[in-house]
């Protein structure tokens, strides 16, 4: 297996800028880094380079909400409108915490990515630096009509996690980022994970780059993603981490050291009756931030991906083989073909 995975990495490394880690609980199967963390100064990526995770951050938010549930400060069937004041918005009163966690709330998003809307286009007229806190997102989505009645469908939604972040802040009296840092990152030993702001110093972190191409698809130049989304991570995306810290997070959940055994098990199970056929011949289902691939009724892959301009991320775990496969990229494009080929090797092993 190791040789096949290494061959896949070498075949794709010229198109991939980032880091890769494949390991089980006792040993590293494969790890490597490729490309540049900073193109201005030709600084290479290393296995310890911190990359923007985009929507992988939602798993940290989900863990924080489950931690509050364990402490009795929130229930999954609590209605979000009874936790935070959403008077005058279009957020329905029947939307629960669980609906938000499982993308079944039906609420409108700021950018409907499932409908093909471009998230970075939100900031053509509104400066991205004006959105730094959870409350800053509300005008962008809260007064839009819902897409469907809560619980009747599943549709990926970023701003559902913004509402969860607001609930966390209301219930704890703390800001989202400091709570997650103290209660999620530190207990898991994630010492290379942080919420860095793009207008501040980010030691050890990679810049993000996206391609400008001509009508033939040929590269014209690379551009930095500093204007493509808010300047600092929030509950729906943007934390920086390493592939090693992602593995620590998954192991803490799997072993029940971050959450109780009961909630850890719930976190690693789907919670949505709606299914889809996946390209790898598996059935797809949604859970609490995590997504699941099932084959013959068994969970074969637990994962969360992240995509933003200049950011690609794949955080995944294969429970039957006790293998994590984590890929973080600071350059759009090359991650997905590599991931698909590596996933196929793992599923066939």
XYZ file of C-alpha atoms in Angstrom:
349
model
C 0.000 0.000 0.000
C 2.718 2.463 0.962
C 4.425 2.107 -2.409
C 1.169 2.728 -4.294
C 0.418 5.833 -2.243
C 3.924 7.173 -2.761
C 3.639 6.602 -6.514
C 0.357 8.531 -6.582
C 1.925 11.436 -4.708
C 4.960 11.549 -7.001
C 2.751 11.414 -10.099
C 0.690 14.364 -8.873
C 3.190 16.443 -6.884
C 3.908 18.943 -9.671
C 0.243 20.016 -9.557
C -0.078 19.931 -5.755
C 1.119 22.517 -3.267
C 0.585 21.426 0.309
C 0.967 18.547 2.734
C -0.167 14.932 2.943
C -0.356 12.535 5.890
C -1.639 8.952 5.910
C -1.380 7.070 9.202
C -3.019 4.682 11.598
C -3.007 4.885 15.386
C 0.480 3.409 15.697
C 2.501 4.432 12.643
C 2.821 6.837 9.757
C 2.123 5.076 6.478
C 3.070 7.999 4.254
C 3.750 11.709 4.609
C 5.098 14.326 2.257
C 4.996 17.997 1.335
C 5.252 19.738 -2.005
C 5.139 23.219 -3.501
C 5.596 26.627 -1.939
C 4.100 28.032 1.229
C 5.115 31.508 0.055
C 5.728 32.293 -3.603
C 7.189 35.748 -2.922
C 10.162 34.299 -1.078
C 10.208 30.717 -2.425
C 9.535 29.201 1.005
C 8.698 25.496 0.582
C 5.876 23.676 2.303
C 6.939 21.205 4.978
C 4.930 18.550 6.792
C 4.454 21.086 9.637
C 3.217 23.942 7.437
C -0.108 25.298 8.685
C -2.743 25.659 5.973
C -6.159 27.286 5.857
C -8.725 24.502 6.272
C -11.745 26.323 4.768
C -14.889 24.362 5.735
C -13.014 21.664 7.655
C -13.346 24.207 10.486
C -17.008 23.174 10.744
C -15.893 19.949 12.438
C -14.286 21.994 15.222
C -17.512 23.969 15.608
C -19.553 20.763 15.764
C -17.216 19.374 18.430
C -17.645 22.554 20.485
C -21.452 22.321 20.288
C -21.371 18.664 21.318
C -19.124 19.614 24.222
C -21.757 22.141 25.358
C -24.394 19.421 25.012
C -22.319 17.128 27.208
C -22.127 19.868 29.831
C -25.887 20.376 29.711
C -25.665 23.913 28.364
C -27.453 23.089 25.113
C -29.697 20.344 23.739
C -29.642 19.230 20.136
C -33.412 19.671 19.882
C -33.224 23.253 21.188
C -34.620 25.794 18.736
C -32.006 28.288 17.624
C -34.469 31.194 17.885
C -34.854 30.407 21.583
C -31.108 30.678 22.156
C -30.243 33.805 20.159
C -32.402 36.782 19.220
C -33.308 36.491 15.536
C -36.306 38.832 15.651
C -37.029 40.383 12.263
C -35.157 37.686 10.332
C -36.443 34.869 8.110
C -34.929 32.118 10.275
C -37.912 29.799 11.011
C -38.791 29.099 14.631
C -38.676 25.319 14.119
C -34.970 25.204 13.179
C -33.075 23.238 15.829
C -29.417 22.914 16.730
C -29.395 19.439 15.160
C -30.831 20.803 11.900
C -27.980 23.301 11.759
C -25.331 20.673 12.529
C -26.621 18.284 9.843
C -27.302 20.804 7.040
C -31.025 20.051 7.188
C -32.160 23.474 8.462
C -33.311 24.740 5.068
C -32.222 28.293 5.893
C -30.768 30.470 3.158
C -26.997 30.819 2.846
C -24.967 33.938 2.159
C -23.681 32.315 -1.040
C -25.627 29.287 -2.246
C -22.694 27.183 -3.398
C -24.894 24.195 -4.232
C -26.650 26.488 -6.738
C -23.295 27.519 -8.211
C -22.925 30.906 -6.513
C -19.342 32.089 -5.999
C -18.537 32.797 -2.353
C -15.770 35.270 -3.177
C -18.246 37.311 -5.239
C -19.853 38.426 -1.969
C -16.913 40.749 -1.432
C -16.874 42.575 -4.749
C -19.017 45.365 -3.337
C -18.663 44.732 0.405
C -15.135 44.690 1.856
C -14.218 41.311 3.264
C -12.386 42.910 6.188
C -15.715 44.208 7.520
C -16.661 40.631 8.480
C -14.635 39.384 11.426
C -17.170 38.223 14.013
C -20.158 35.864 13.872
C -22.683 38.712 14.097
C -21.175 40.400 11.033
C -22.536 37.613 8.816
C -26.204 38.038 9.762
C -27.113 40.774 7.220
C -25.873 38.527 4.414
C -28.330 35.678 4.950
C -30.765 36.046 7.851
C -33.420 37.958 5.912
C -33.463 35.652 2.891
C -36.349 33.223 2.401
C -35.600 29.624 3.476
C -35.001 26.978 0.824
C -37.200 24.339 2.466
C -38.869 23.426 5.755
C -36.402 22.272 8.390
C -35.842 18.521 8.401
C -37.399 17.829 4.994
C -34.207 17.878 2.913
C -30.448 18.289 3.105
C -28.542 21.201 1.552
C -25.024 22.301 2.409
C -25.102 25.530 4.382
C -22.235 27.658 5.680
C -24.301 30.111 7.693
C -25.931 27.351 9.716
C -22.567 27.137 11.454
C -22.458 30.905 11.929
C -25.691 30.541 13.924
C -24.104 27.744 15.944
C -21.174 30.037 16.673
C -23.546 32.757 17.851
C -25.296 30.218 20.095
C -21.948 29.159 21.546
C -21.043 32.770 22.301
C -24.411 33.467 23.927
C -24.264 30.373 26.140
C -20.621 30.663 27.196
C -20.131 34.430 27.313
C -16.926 33.936 25.319
C -15.972 34.626 21.735
C -16.038 31.637 19.405
C -12.337 31.547 18.577
C -11.049 31.651 22.162
C -13.531 28.967 23.278
C -12.573 26.568 20.481
C -8.872 27.206 21.061
C -9.105 26.502 24.802
C -11.676 23.694 24.800
C -10.971 21.876 21.499
C -7.478 22.585 20.175
C -5.514 22.515 23.445
C -7.070 19.335 24.933
C -6.367 17.521 21.661
C -2.730 18.631 21.663
C -3.271 20.622 18.456
C -0.357 22.969 19.069
C -0.087 23.942 15.405
C -3.699 25.044 14.966
C -4.902 28.633 15.272
C -7.233 31.304 13.961
C -4.805 33.540 12.093
C -5.899 36.836 10.566
C -4.625 37.632 7.084
C -3.736 41.180 8.160
C -1.562 39.941 11.029
C 1.634 37.899 11.295
C 1.019 34.195 10.628
C 4.213 32.320 11.575
C 4.476 28.923 9.943
C 1.333 29.416 7.840
C 1.064 29.096 4.072
C -0.276 31.825 1.802
C -3.243 30.817 -0.376
C -3.092 31.144 -4.171
C -5.625 30.768 -6.964
C -5.003 30.679 -10.695
C -5.933 33.232 -13.339
C -6.251 31.414 -16.659
C -6.899 32.328 -20.274
C -9.755 31.041 -22.440
C -7.743 27.888 -23.196
C -7.242 27.152 -19.532
C -3.573 28.096 -19.610
C -2.118 29.707 -16.498
C -1.626 33.462 -16.739
C -0.611 34.130 -13.141
C -1.217 33.237 -9.517
C -3.104 35.603 -7.208
C -3.267 35.685 -3.424
C -6.670 34.982 -1.874
C -6.539 37.788 0.699
C -9.700 39.471 -0.673
C -11.679 36.289 -1.354
C -13.262 35.708 2.076
C -13.228 37.130 5.621
C -9.751 37.827 6.990
C -9.978 35.502 9.997
C -11.611 32.146 10.642
C -15.167 31.905 11.930
C -17.435 28.917 12.778
C -17.997 28.028 9.129
C -14.374 28.070 7.982
C -10.876 29.484 8.055
C -8.918 27.917 10.918
C -5.285 27.091 10.132
C -3.885 23.682 11.005
C -1.508 20.926 9.946
C -2.228 17.442 8.651
C -0.765 16.070 11.888
C -3.068 18.130 14.079
C -6.076 16.938 12.084
C -5.056 13.389 12.912
C -4.793 14.304 16.607
C -8.311 15.741 16.485
C -9.746 12.604 14.887
C -7.937 10.311 17.338
C -9.270 12.321 20.289
C -12.821 11.887 18.997
C -12.340 8.226 18.170
C -10.839 7.421 21.590
C -13.414 9.438 23.521
C -10.866 11.733 25.163
C -12.416 15.001 23.935
C -16.087 14.057 24.306
C -17.862 11.284 26.178
C -17.949 7.871 24.525
C -21.639 8.383 23.765
C -21.206 11.731 22.044
C -17.995 10.622 20.324
C -19.924 7.744 18.794
C -22.715 10.105 17.735
C -20.183 12.451 16.140
C -18.824 9.598 14.013
C -22.251 8.461 12.768
C -24.541 9.896 10.052
C -27.643 11.757 11.220
C -29.584 12.306 8.029
C -32.013 9.971 6.277
C -31.338 11.543 2.877
C -28.789 9.691 0.749
C -26.950 10.131 -2.535
C -24.842 7.872 -4.691
C -21.140 8.734 -4.504
C -18.691 8.454 -7.403
C -16.693 5.706 -5.661
C -19.652 3.301 -5.652
C -20.630 4.145 -2.076
C -23.700 5.767 -0.562
C -23.298 9.282 0.832
C -24.936 10.505 4.043
C -24.597 13.616 6.210
C -23.760 13.782 9.903
C -22.822 16.559 12.304
C -20.435 18.486 10.002
C -18.826 15.198 8.912
C -19.990 13.392 5.789
C -20.040 9.622 5.402
C -19.535 7.012 2.703
C -21.281 3.703 3.288
C -20.826 0.401 1.481
C -23.043 -2.597 2.192
C -24.417 -0.761 5.218
C -20.959 -0.161 6.727
C -19.255 3.192 7.160
C -16.067 3.038 5.105
C -15.099 6.724 5.159
C -15.763 9.683 7.466
C -14.674 12.955 5.942
C -14.947 16.703 5.635
C -13.634 18.661 2.700
C -12.940 22.352 2.379
C -12.788 24.565 -0.692
C -12.158 28.287 -1.010
C -10.265 30.401 -3.500
C -6.672 29.251 -3.043
C -7.580 26.578 -0.475
C -8.350 22.865 -0.863
C -8.579 20.527 2.125
C -9.520 16.902 2.770
C -9.815 15.538 6.305
C -10.802 11.863 6.273
C -10.790 8.688 8.327
C -11.351 5.056 7.265
C -12.644 3.296 10.403
C -12.418 -0.303 9.159
C -8.703 0.172 8.523
C -8.065 2.748 11.294
C -6.400 4.987 8.704
C -6.558 8.757 8.435
C -5.909 10.454 5.095
C -5.366 14.194 5.403
C -4.485 16.565 2.583
C -4.118 20.340 2.889
C -3.338 22.542 -0.096
C -2.600 26.253 -0.397
C -3.126 26.223 -4.146
C -6.312 25.313 -5.954
C -6.586 22.287 -8.177
C -4.100 19.490 -7.595
C -5.505 17.959 -4.421
C -8.640 16.309 -5.780
C -7.179 13.942 -8.355
C -4.541 12.856 -5.842
C -7.161 12.301 -3.172
C -9.437 10.298 -5.451
C -6.601 7.947 -6.409
C -5.415 7.548 -2.814
C -8.952 6.923 -1.586
C -9.376 4.169 -4.151
C -6.232 2.435 -2.895
C -7.521 2.563 0.683
C -11.004 1.345 -0.227
C -9.533 -1.580 -2.157
C -6.989 -2.556 0.499
